[in-house]
Amino acid sequence: MDKLHLDAALTPEGWRTDLTLTVDAPGLIAAIDAGPAPAGAARLRGAVLPGLPNLHSHAFQRGMAGLTEVAGRSDDSFWTWRDWMYRFALALEPEDVEALAALAYVEMLEAGFTSVGEFHYLHHDRDGRPYADPAELARRCIAAAGDTGLGITILPVFYAHAGFGGLPPGEGQRRFICDLDLFGRIAEGAQAAAAASPRAGFGIAPHSLRAVTVDQLQALTASYPQGPVHIHVAEQVREVEDCLAAHGRRPVAFLADTVALDPRWCLIHATHADEGERAAMVSAGVVAGLCPVTEANLGDGLFAGVDFRRSGGRFGVGTDSNVAISATGELAMLEYSQRLATRHRTALADRGGSTGRALLETSLAGGAQALGLGPAGIRVGAPADLVVLDTDHIAFAGRKGDALVDSWIFGPSTGAIREVHVSGRRVVDGGRHIGRSSIEARARKVLQRILAS
Ligand code: ZN
């Protein structure tokens, strides 16, 4: 058993000082004791926050960050961005996927995320044929997470069609496409790889209502009755219009009529859910998977987050396209987008409470639920996933308690994370991941090669 002594920590009971965590062999917090550091305990100096789950990532897209910002001849949209993404995806070999995932995961850890939901849809070889091991690329993502120390919930994606009504897939989608049989083999391999890794879990991800028929959706949920289920649901207005045209209902309403929504569901980009759909999400206890930076980058639109939170809705955040990997960036963008929409400040805070703390605690609970992680936070039974803020950083001068969280999220806090621990193991030290140099060098070679061609 390892002992970690924390000067100050945000726990479910609020801020506490002088705590010693006893961490067991799998990395769970076995006991929390108050008082001075016992002999032999490692000291975590600063203010300790729980590590955040990043509930939605497409790791390979990290390699495209900043490359899709040149204006096209026609109106740029999600759909023109997606054409670019397809071309990039078609260039990647398995070792490239692993190298880019490792880079993304290092950056997630340095940003204060300690686990990720990898919404994994790049399955097959460049010509569209399955690899000898159909789960090859899922294993690469799990390996990258294992190398970096990041917890991962691998979510193999079922993707069968190009649009509503079972449209045949396009040539650019050839690396994603499965029938239910092939998906079963990918899922089996991914599940086995996850079971062999100490911080990996498994769930499924029907890609979207565009890409999956009703029959397929029902077959999938029947075949996988446990674990997280994620779906892209209403990111684009066109998607809502197409769903209305095909099924006579909006996407979330249609989904709720098609499958039994329950707390294992995470609806990614419920951006255009209307009031009735949001009420259905709240009563089913699903998590809204919000990806504020990517949704802004893609010009998706705004989720009605204030109404949703006031009515008891659960949400978490994801870095999605990984265009800028930052926990504070996602939380600040989420809050600011709601302020712009409602013309109020402290939009997602509880009355009289800190906005930063509300954002942190809500997305911790929502993210942990969405990734099937069990108890989260600095409490007995949860993994020792810890983010240590450097309270000597100028962003925190004169601050304590919740003001530290607000100053971290909204203030000039670049470089404010001193250490990150996952399952009690330190993976970020002095603000830098312990394996960054070699992981960065490997990713640099991949990007130089791919972008040169
Ligand atoms: Zn996505």
Tab-separated table of C-alpha atoms in Angstrom, residues 131 253 256 401:
chain	number	residue	atom	x	y	z
A	131	TYR	CA	-6.892	-6.598	-40.677
A	253	ALA	CA	-37.182	11.513	-29.698
A	256	ALA	CA	-36.013	7.172	-27.219
A	401	GLY	CA	-10.655	26.910	-1.896
